[in-house]
């Protein structure tokens, strides 16, 4: 199945906290359950949480059937406020909510049907976006490449296929012989759990490493390209992505290894300046416990920022669903 | 107690695989148990495994009481061969074995007593070395410094006090207000488990982070010094240390943060060129399982190099027990 699916009786999502050991499906009956799924990272990845938020609004719309237009708008606004509070960094979440808000603000009739239709469009467009990113990006991949990716920018971070991992899958499906290096991506191990799961399923050869091996493998000349996803891209091409991406980009640059970012244009934020993007600080328990086992002494201080910022100067190209952008970046033309 | 102690009835070591949750002591009755303790990393850290190897030889000597001199030499040689095979990268192990070998090769009388005495000297000298490193190194630390260390180069990596962490402790004891950042150090989490344990015990404020947060905290200007230990230092100042050290050094350099290495001169290898140092590749299970819990799918490829090489050009100073060395490094004068 897809990472997230709209069905007659609810929204079905793959529980990503249970992978790779268990393929467990969560049925969400209301926007509150969707909001909690985003917060708990049962669903994660910038495009996927955009789609999840849209489907959360669609569930709120459906539950408003038979209500007055004022009540419908109030319900949808309340759902949007709740969903907007789940996670602050990924742009796609806010982009999806804004896109749907235009409908309930501007339309007077058939709002519920229009909202549901638009939410489903957002999901379908994500599928098409990933394919386009894969088509554009795979042109950058050569036969024999050894590519490092990071965290999970795969089908599980989207509706299907993926962004950075979509590029890799597409190149592989086109017959290019590729090997992938997968840093495990602490604290929640999306590399070890999710990217490894997807690559294994796809039959693409890969090696798992810990995050602190990045310098070693690049120094040894084992990697010739890096490709990662993004949670937010600012106007001039600074990117926010999983904590550790900045470290990866610096190390890649020190070894003259091309560093690519792959994301749909719904990830681009033309309004917020880089300094003003909020980096989510998550529960210290994510660092202190690995699958319920405590790894450090009691009573200590922990930091747990979920993202970091990679400046545009470290990025060789940004692969989007409307084409490949090269530096100097200015996305204002996309407005 | 000390990390390792010679007592009448055996060699006592703190089991570092059980920390920080349990302070468990292992009693080693023969060199084979010492060898296994080094392999399993029940004892680890370059100076500590040097001392452990010496005490392993001392146990072999003790068990040779009453034997002919030929048998004593054969026993000791066999023990040395076994101990030399435990771990390939740390210089101190081979340095300790060579130092003792000189006795059983050159001496004709009282070999057993001389070996035991020399092994105990190696342990006592390590204590003094750490104090000297701490005294020299603490001169580089200023009031208010926020220092990143890495892995565990503390008392647990030596007999007591530590090298990199010894510098930090000494500066703190001298009244300098210091905060320490501790990357957890995957796969075996020596930062989260051991360095956190020591800093907490010492009352030094610190923050635990995951290894991939290094770039983030340096970019944010949170760190103004880095100090790490070393497992081997080559003649011109390239250092081998826990995997991830090279990444740390590159990131520190990109942010103009001084990067210091602290180690006794027994860590310096004047013979082996940097390219010829063997980097130990450890069991993939160390990456795949965290405290017995599997974190990745079955049937996948894993790399697990235990060390990496940081070139001299990234190192601001090397703090030893005979003084602080600045670049360009050439340790030939120590011969």
XYZ file of C-alpha atoms in Angstrom:
670
model
C 0.000 0.000 0.000
C 0.896 3.677 -0.114
C 2.272 5.448 2.950
C -1.101 7.169 3.376
C -4.433 6.334 1.755
C -7.877 7.900 1.826
C -10.591 5.249 1.998
C -14.336 5.417 2.484
C -14.102 4.631 6.189
C -10.991 6.573 7.210
C -7.401 7.509 6.480
C -4.990 4.588 6.559
C -1.328 5.141 7.296
C 1.657 2.852 7.687
C 2.933 3.116 11.260
C 6.555 4.106 10.647
C 7.517 3.735 14.294
C 7.010 -0.043 13.932
C 9.123 -0.536 10.782
C 11.173 -2.445 9.729
C 10.138 -5.277 12.027
C 6.393 -4.918 11.717
C 4.170 -3.548 8.935
C 1.354 -2.131 11.014
C -1.483 0.031 9.671
C -3.211 2.801 11.619
C -6.762 3.814 10.739
C -7.404 7.499 11.494
C -11.068 8.468 11.902
C -10.573 12.147 12.736
C -8.079 14.977 12.378
C -6.984 14.646 16.006
C -5.662 11.131 15.335
C -3.856 12.425 12.241
C -2.349 15.244 14.323
C -1.100 12.767 16.884
C 0.301 10.507 14.155
C 2.323 13.466 12.845
C 3.534 14.424 16.325
C 4.508 10.841 17.197
C 6.149 10.386 13.810
C 3.927 7.428 12.986
C 3.876 9.363 9.727
C 6.857 11.588 8.922
C 8.710 13.093 5.976
C 7.835 16.571 4.718
C 5.656 15.600 1.707
C 3.875 12.842 3.660
C 2.955 15.130 6.539
C 1.660 17.677 4.030
C -0.626 14.998 2.605
C -1.563 13.787 6.085
C -2.544 17.314 7.144
C -4.674 17.653 3.983
C -6.416 14.380 4.758
C -6.899 15.514 8.353
C -8.759 18.566 7.047
C -10.731 16.296 4.692
C -11.788 14.173 7.703
C -12.860 17.349 9.509
C -14.840 18.358 6.416
C -16.532 14.958 6.218
C -17.528 15.116 9.891
C -19.117 18.516 9.229
C -21.747 17.092 6.836
C -25.160 18.701 7.364
C -23.725 21.616 9.349
C -24.200 25.296 8.516
C -21.498 26.929 6.410
C -20.341 28.919 9.441
C -19.995 25.736 11.484
C -18.138 23.993 8.661
C -15.672 26.876 8.385
C -15.224 26.925 12.147
C -14.607 23.164 12.233
C -12.072 23.371 9.435
C -10.301 26.322 11.004
C -10.078 24.468 14.317
C -8.679 21.378 12.579
C -6.159 23.511 10.678
C -5.014 25.215 13.883
C -4.510 21.844 15.546
C -2.663 20.323 12.588
C -0.455 23.421 12.201
C 0.752 22.926 15.764
C 2.042 19.394 15.236
C 5.476 20.098 13.787
C 6.961 23.504 12.958
C 9.720 22.923 10.422
C 8.432 21.155 7.297
C 6.951 23.695 4.865
C 4.659 21.190 3.115
C 2.396 20.969 6.150
C 1.617 24.706 6.054
C 1.517 24.721 2.278
C -1.200 22.019 2.272
C -3.241 23.782 4.971
C -3.055 27.116 3.122
C -4.113 25.504 -0.104
C -7.214 24.025 1.523
C -7.963 27.149 3.547
C -8.434 29.070 0.270
C -11.354 26.782 -0.479
C -13.200 27.140 2.797
C -12.608 30.901 2.801
C -13.514 31.613 -0.817
C -16.126 29.003 -1.724
C -19.758 29.299 -0.684
C -21.147 25.980 -1.888
C -20.082 22.354 -1.809
C -17.158 23.158 0.456
C -17.034 19.661 1.943
C -16.813 17.896 -1.429
C -14.335 20.454 -2.734
C -12.100 20.074 0.328
C -12.073 16.284 0.047
C -11.380 16.458 -3.681
C -8.529 18.909 -3.153
C -6.989 16.786 -0.394
C -7.021 13.790 -2.728
C -5.465 15.954 -5.448
C -2.655 16.923 -3.089
C -1.943 13.222 -2.555
C -2.073 12.418 -6.282
C 0.102 15.399 -7.158
C 2.668 14.202 -4.640
C 2.878 10.902 -6.493
C 3.405 12.740 -9.781
C 5.913 15.148 -8.193
C 8.042 12.278 -6.950
C 8.028 10.710 -10.400
C 9.147 13.970 -11.962
C 11.842 14.471 -9.316
C 12.975 10.930 -10.062
C 13.061 11.575 -13.814
C 14.989 14.844 -13.521
C 17.283 13.626 -10.779
C 18.162 10.311 -12.364
C 19.870 12.240 -15.169
C 22.476 13.252 -12.587
C 23.178 9.639 -11.633
C 25.751 7.640 -13.561
C 26.282 3.937 -13.941
C 28.505 2.758 -11.099
C 27.741 5.635 -8.740
C 28.070 5.107 -5.013
C 25.545 7.444 -3.472
C 25.051 8.474 0.112
C 21.549 9.406 1.141
C 20.408 10.409 4.622
C 17.495 9.836 6.946
C 14.545 8.661 4.830
C 13.478 10.687 1.825
C 11.806 7.659 0.327
C 8.314 6.443 -0.412
C 7.639 6.432 3.309
C 8.353 10.180 3.479
C 5.908 10.802 0.626
C 2.861 8.993 -0.724
C 5.098 6.636 -2.679
C 8.509 6.457 -4.465
C 10.170 9.300 -2.560
C 12.291 12.357 -3.336
C 16.025 11.688 -2.804
C 15.371 7.961 -2.678
C 12.998 8.336 -5.629
C 15.927 9.609 -7.702
C 17.981 6.593 -6.656
C 15.152 4.137 -7.348
C 14.416 5.673 -10.731
C 18.092 5.550 -11.777
C 18.255 1.930 -10.623
C 15.082 1.022 -12.530
C 16.670 2.588 -15.617
C 19.445 0.009 -15.297
C 22.137 2.133 -13.669
C 24.262 0.062 -11.297
C 24.207 1.914 -8.020
C 25.351 1.274 -4.476
C 23.890 3.301 -1.642
C 25.396 4.235 1.727
C 22.835 4.737 4.459
C 23.774 6.530 7.696
C 21.482 5.246 10.430
C 20.248 8.750 11.370
C 19.980 9.058 15.127
C 17.976 9.493 17.222
C 15.014 7.799 15.516
C 17.062 5.736 13.061
C 15.074 6.520 9.917
C 18.081 5.470 7.833
C 18.579 2.108 9.541
C 14.867 1.386 9.818
C 13.109 3.005 6.861
C 15.643 3.651 4.099
C 17.186 0.217 4.664
C 13.678 -1.279 4.472
C 12.901 0.458 1.185
C 16.259 -0.272 -0.454
C 16.080 -3.913 0.559
C 12.563 -4.139 -0.861
C 13.748 -2.508 -4.094
C 16.781 -4.814 -4.377
C 19.259 -1.945 -4.497
C 22.630 -2.841 -2.909
C 23.420 -0.741 0.130
C 25.568 -0.501 3.219
C 24.385 0.721 6.589
C 26.783 2.897 8.600
C 26.527 4.937 11.795
C 26.287 8.705 11.347
C 29.825 9.285 12.598
C 31.301 7.122 9.781
C 30.443 9.721 7.130
C 33.872 11.362 7.256
C 35.669 8.034 7.122
C 33.892 6.697 4.027
C 34.250 10.011 2.176
C 37.945 10.287 3.086
C 38.438 6.758 1.732
C 36.906 7.812 -1.595
C 33.984 5.407 -1.260
C 31.256 7.949 -2.084
C 30.867 9.965 -5.267
C 27.476 11.626 -4.766
C 25.230 12.660 -1.905
C 21.502 13.156 -2.295
C 19.142 14.123 0.499
C 15.582 15.404 0.893
C 14.447 18.673 2.462
C 11.793 19.794 4.922
C 11.977 23.431 3.938
C 13.884 25.360 1.275
C 14.167 29.115 1.634
C 14.120 31.536 -1.303
C 17.882 31.586 -1.875
C 18.368 27.862 -1.500
C 19.216 27.279 2.152
C 17.701 23.978 3.184
C 16.327 22.621 6.429
C 16.504 18.864 6.690
C 17.033 16.130 9.287
C 19.645 16.934 11.907
C 23.037 15.872 10.544
C 22.425 17.019 6.973
C 24.616 20.088 7.502
C 27.452 17.898 8.804
C 27.050 15.665 5.744
C 27.143 18.654 3.379
C 30.278 20.113 4.981
C 32.087 16.781 4.781
C 30.974 16.218 1.180
C 32.232 19.684 0.240
C 35.579 19.079 1.947
C 35.993 16.056 -0.350
C 34.573 17.701 -3.511
C 31.643 15.310 -3.594
C 28.496 16.736 -5.251
C 25.735 17.345 -2.719
C 22.204 17.274 -4.149
C 18.873 18.065 -2.556
C 15.624 16.612 -3.941
C 12.208 18.015 -2.984
C 8.925 19.102 -4.547
C 8.357 22.839 -4.910
C 5.754 22.614 -2.143
C 8.803 22.481 0.146
C 9.950 25.932 -0.961
C 9.157 28.828 1.365
C 9.497 32.219 -0.327
C 8.298 34.201 2.676
C 10.371 33.124 5.665
C 14.006 34.123 5.882
C 16.490 31.429 6.890
C 17.052 32.925 10.372
C 13.326 32.825 11.114
C 12.655 29.168 10.351
C 11.806 27.335 13.556
C 13.859 24.230 14.227
C 11.785 21.766 16.185
C 13.269 20.625 19.494
C 11.906 17.183 20.302
C 11.606 15.115 23.492
C 15.016 14.277 25.080
C 13.718 10.738 25.533
C 14.261 10.128 21.820
C 18.003 10.460 22.483
C 18.066 8.814 25.926
C 16.142 5.683 24.977
C 16.541 3.411 21.984
C 13.452 1.269 21.625
C 12.710 1.582 25.319
C 16.259 0.867 26.501
C 17.998 3.716 28.320
C 21.501 4.415 26.994
C 22.753 7.155 29.350
C 22.830 7.950 33.088
C 19.778 9.420 34.825
C 19.385 13.134 35.436
C 21.432 14.585 32.588
C 20.907 17.380 30.035
C 20.155 16.483 26.438
C 19.623 18.451 23.239
C 17.353 17.090 20.540
C 16.953 19.478 17.601
C 15.243 17.546 14.799
C 16.630 19.586 11.898
C 19.557 21.689 10.869
C 20.212 24.269 8.163
C 22.503 23.650 5.216
C 23.471 26.890 3.479
C 22.993 27.172 -0.283
C 26.744 27.468 -0.892
C 27.180 23.788 0.031
C 24.477 22.541 -2.373
C 25.464 21.515 -5.914
C 21.897 21.390 -7.271
C 18.297 21.276 -6.071
C 16.188 18.714 -7.916
C 12.476 19.595 -7.981
C 9.359 18.422 -9.765
C 9.705 21.367 -12.186
C 13.366 20.828 -13.003
C 16.885 20.996 -11.648
C 18.048 24.290 -10.154
C 21.717 25.220 -9.978
C 23.351 27.949 -7.882
C 22.946 30.809 -7.372
C 19.436 29.889 -6.269
C 16.513 32.282 -6.345
C 13.115 30.654 -6.350
C 11.135 33.915 -6.575
C 10.123 33.022 -10.154
C 8.065 30.140 -8.753
C 5.619 32.468 -7.058
C 38.393 2.118 42.341
C 40.710 2.548 39.392
C 39.717 1.265 35.953
C 42.213 -1.565 36.368
C 43.981 -2.762 39.515
C 46.588 -5.386 40.240
C 45.814 -7.256 43.452
C 47.341 -10.285 45.113
C 44.671 -12.631 43.747
C 44.156 -11.279 40.251
C 43.615 -8.267 38.030
C 40.391 -6.368 38.732
C 38.759 -4.311 36.013
C 35.577 -2.280 35.824
C 33.289 -3.858 33.231
C 32.707 -0.908 30.901
C 30.052 -2.715 28.886
C 27.772 -2.567 31.949
C 28.168 1.158 32.675
C 26.444 3.486 33.396
C 23.636 1.359 34.810
C 25.745 -1.128 36.737
C 29.196 -0.898 38.304
C 30.373 -4.441 37.834
C 33.894 -5.700 38.501
C 35.610 -8.486 36.568
C 38.382 -10.490 38.192
C 40.900 -11.749 35.615
C 43.010 -14.718 36.705
C 44.990 -15.216 33.496
C 46.091 -13.389 30.363
C 43.430 -15.088 28.279
C 40.689 -13.430 30.322
C 42.468 -10.091 29.938
C 42.695 -10.662 26.179
C 38.972 -11.356 25.990
C 38.195 -8.304 28.130
C 40.119 -6.154 25.624
C 38.384 -7.772 22.637
C 34.917 -7.415 24.171
C 35.708 -3.876 25.235
C 35.017 -4.667 28.866
C 38.159 -2.577 29.122
C 38.862 -0.031 26.371
C 40.701 3.209 25.738
C 44.247 3.203 24.408
C 46.137 3.818 27.693
C 43.909 1.373 29.617
C 44.420 -1.447 27.139
C 48.170 -0.815 27.279
C 48.039 -1.270 31.047
C 45.716 -4.276 30.724
C 48.116 -5.952 28.295
C 50.993 -5.315 30.711
C 49.026 -6.869 33.550
C 48.131 -9.791 31.302
C 51.831 -10.422 30.813
C 52.339 -10.038 34.564
C 49.684 -12.727 35.166
C 51.472 -14.992 32.668
C 54.734 -14.330 34.529
C 53.144 -15.133 37.869
C 51.753 -18.405 36.555
C 55.264 -19.338 35.370
C 56.680 -19.434 38.915
C 59.080 -22.330 39.371
C 59.465 -22.932 35.638
C 62.758 -22.968 33.745
C 63.840 -19.687 32.154
C 63.126 -21.123 28.691
C 59.589 -22.053 29.748
C 59.054 -18.632 31.318
C 60.139 -16.914 28.110
C 57.951 -19.214 26.025
C 54.935 -18.540 28.267
C 55.456 -14.818 28.115
C 55.947 -14.852 24.356
C 52.734 -16.861 23.935
C 50.843 -14.431 26.158
C 52.258 -11.470 24.234
C 51.235 -13.004 20.895
C 47.723 -13.530 22.167
C 47.400 -10.057 23.656
C 48.824 -8.444 20.503
C 46.017 -9.994 18.479
C 43.208 -8.450 20.501
C 42.961 -5.035 18.879
C 45.180 -3.647 16.111
C 44.886 0.144 16.239
C 45.876 1.499 19.654
C 49.637 1.953 19.856
C 49.810 1.731 23.667
C 49.049 -1.995 23.582
C 52.116 -2.769 21.454
C 54.196 -0.217 23.302
C 53.468 -1.965 26.634
C 54.200 -5.425 25.215
C 57.495 -4.237 23.698
C 58.550 -2.636 26.935
C 58.004 -5.878 28.833
C 59.479 -8.025 26.084
C 62.805 -6.237 26.573
C 62.887 -7.645 30.108
C 62.223 -11.265 29.272
C 64.625 -11.141 26.333
C 67.490 -9.300 28.077
C 67.270 -10.353 31.704
C 68.532 -13.680 32.970
C 67.467 -13.595 36.603
C 64.342 -12.599 38.511
C 62.384 -12.175 35.287
C 59.039 -12.871 36.942
C 59.483 -10.257 39.658
C 60.914 -7.754 37.181
C 57.991 -8.255 34.768
C 55.415 -7.769 37.529
C 57.237 -4.708 38.833
C 57.430 -3.207 35.340
C 53.737 -3.871 34.658
C 52.863 -2.066 37.872
C 55.182 0.775 36.846
C 53.358 1.086 33.543
C 50.114 1.493 35.472
C 51.588 4.043 37.888
C 53.232 5.984 35.063
C 49.878 6.175 33.312
C 48.421 7.858 36.390
C 51.265 10.368 36.410
C 51.000 10.881 32.619
C 47.333 11.762 32.880
C 48.058 14.261 35.638
C 50.749 15.894 33.524
C 48.484 15.977 30.465
C 45.834 17.555 32.661
C 48.271 20.161 33.970
C 49.584 21.106 30.535
C 46.215 20.938 28.827
C 44.299 22.922 31.416
C 46.431 25.933 30.500
C 44.602 25.946 27.160
C 41.185 26.042 28.823
C 39.654 29.367 29.760
C 36.958 30.270 32.235
C 33.584 29.979 30.492
C 34.729 27.593 27.772
C 32.205 25.276 26.174
C 34.187 22.227 25.177
C 33.221 19.312 22.989
C 34.908 16.014 23.736
C 34.271 12.722 21.984
C 33.933 9.044 22.830
C 35.527 8.499 26.249
C 39.064 9.681 26.847
C 38.444 9.741 30.576
C 39.536 7.848 33.640
C 37.838 4.773 32.225
C 40.116 4.909 29.166
C 43.185 5.084 31.411
C 43.955 3.978 34.947
C 42.320 7.111 36.327
C 41.621 10.801 35.481
C 41.891 10.474 31.694
C 43.553 12.291 28.817
C 41.127 14.639 27.012
C 38.668 14.370 29.891
C 41.582 14.676 32.318
C 42.294 18.124 30.869
C 38.663 19.084 31.347
C 38.531 17.722 34.901
C 41.767 19.436 35.862
C 40.606 22.799 34.482
C 37.314 22.369 36.352
C 39.109 21.486 39.590
C 41.173 24.656 39.139
C 37.903 26.599 39.287
C 37.354 27.274 35.582
C 33.649 27.269 34.749
C 33.258 24.823 31.910
C 30.383 23.232 30.033
C 30.979 20.070 28.044
C 29.176 18.745 24.971
C 29.220 14.970 24.688
C 28.339 13.256 21.387
C 26.969 9.823 22.214
C 29.538 8.018 19.994
C 27.892 5.217 18.127
C 27.961 2.293 17.868
C 28.980 1.487 21.449
C 27.900 4.798 22.972
C 31.029 5.497 25.003
C 30.051 9.157 25.101
C 26.513 8.592 26.360
C 27.510 5.803 28.717
C 31.030 6.475 29.967
C 31.841 10.157 29.481
C 28.388 11.121 30.771
C 28.996 8.849 33.778
C 32.347 10.457 34.564
C 31.186 14.046 34.063
C 28.123 13.482 36.202
C 30.300 11.966 38.922
C 32.656 14.937 38.719
C 29.796 17.467 38.827
C 30.825 19.118 35.557
C 27.821 20.500 33.612
C 27.354 18.805 30.257
C 24.906 18.180 27.452
C 24.495 14.898 25.628
C 23.903 15.063 21.862
C 23.766 12.522 19.062
C 26.814 12.373 16.782
C 24.964 14.003 13.886
C 24.272 17.163 15.946
C 27.942 18.199 15.873
C 27.509 20.434 12.811
C 24.392 22.064 14.242
C 25.887 23.043 17.599
C 29.096 24.347 16.003
C 27.155 26.343 13.398
C 25.129 27.889 16.223
C 28.358 29.020 17.900
C 27.756 26.883 20.980
C 31.244 25.313 21.093
C 34.569 27.105 21.411
C 37.006 24.211 21.850
C 37.228 20.534 20.974
C 39.446 18.100 22.811
C 39.709 14.395 22.049
C 42.002 11.488 22.879
C 44.020 9.351 20.475
C 44.665 5.662 19.937
C 47.735 6.215 17.776
C 49.674 9.288 16.703
C 52.059 8.970 13.769
C 55.369 10.794 13.533
C 54.041 13.878 11.730
C 50.952 14.234 13.896
C 48.200 12.358 12.076
C 45.964 10.799 14.698
C 43.867 7.674 14.825
C 40.965 7.878 17.209
C 37.369 6.645 17.586
C 35.368 6.646 14.358
C 33.826 10.084 13.927
C 36.824 12.044 15.184
C 37.767 13.017 11.620
C 34.240 14.312 10.993
C 34.448 16.316 14.224
C 37.817 17.792 13.245
C 36.606 18.820 9.776
C 33.513 20.499 11.199
C 35.534 22.242 13.931
C 37.965 23.538 11.297
C 35.120 24.787 9.095
C 34.008 26.906 12.070
C 37.508 27.963 13.208
C 37.152 26.105 16.491
C 40.482 24.912 17.989
C 40.784 21.124 17.826
C 43.076 19.600 20.469
C 44.296 16.049 20.941
C 45.438 14.784 24.351
C 47.457 11.577 24.740
C 50.536 10.234 26.511
C 53.661 9.817 24.389
C 53.177 6.033 24.611
C 50.486 6.644 21.969
C 53.036 7.981 19.490
C 54.214 5.586 16.782
C 57.394 6.751 15.066
C 57.739 3.664 12.877
C 54.442 3.147 11.081
C 53.423 5.547 8.334
C 49.848 6.808 8.402
C 48.808 4.696 5.389
C 49.999 1.515 7.092
C 48.084 1.826 10.355
C 45.434 -0.869 10.555
C 41.938 0.369 11.285
C 40.052 -2.306 13.170
C 36.803 -3.470 11.570
C 34.505 -4.749 14.308
C 31.460 -7.019 14.378
C 28.486 -5.633 12.370
C 26.281 -6.623 15.303
C 27.600 -3.617 17.221
C 25.812 -1.418 14.669
C 22.773 -3.642 14.117
C 21.886 -4.133 17.770
C 21.696 -1.594 20.561
C 21.708 -3.371 23.907
C 20.291 -6.488 22.321
C 17.554 -4.739 20.326
C 17.854 -4.987 16.538
C 17.489 -1.609 14.820
C 17.631 -2.539 11.113
C 16.165 -5.134 8.729
C 17.648 -8.634 8.512
C 20.163 -9.613 5.842
C 21.808 -6.280 5.130
C 25.405 -5.088 4.682
C 27.032 -3.066 7.437
C 30.387 -1.365 7.892
C 31.890 -1.015 11.350
C 35.349 0.570 11.320
C 36.231 1.441 14.913
C 38.623 4.297 14.139
C 39.371 6.954 11.600
C 42.375 9.106 10.771
C 42.492 12.842 11.382
C 45.311 14.500 9.431
C 47.741 16.756 11.305
C 46.595 19.841 9.368
C 43.277 19.768 11.263
C 44.885 19.600 14.717
C 45.603 22.840 16.616
C 47.821 21.242 19.265
C 48.719 17.837 20.711
C 48.817 17.800 24.504
C 51.144 15.127 25.916
C 52.652 14.212 29.249
C 55.900 15.915 28.179
C 54.313 19.142 26.986
C 52.125 20.720 24.325
C 53.171 20.261 20.696
C 52.111 22.716 18.004
C 52.205 22.208 14.237
C 54.173 21.383 12.213
C 54.489 18.169 14.200
C 57.531 15.946 14.154
C 57.898 13.622 17.100
C 61.226 12.128 16.027
C 62.974 13.974 18.878
C 61.083 11.742 21.339
C 62.963 8.637 20.223
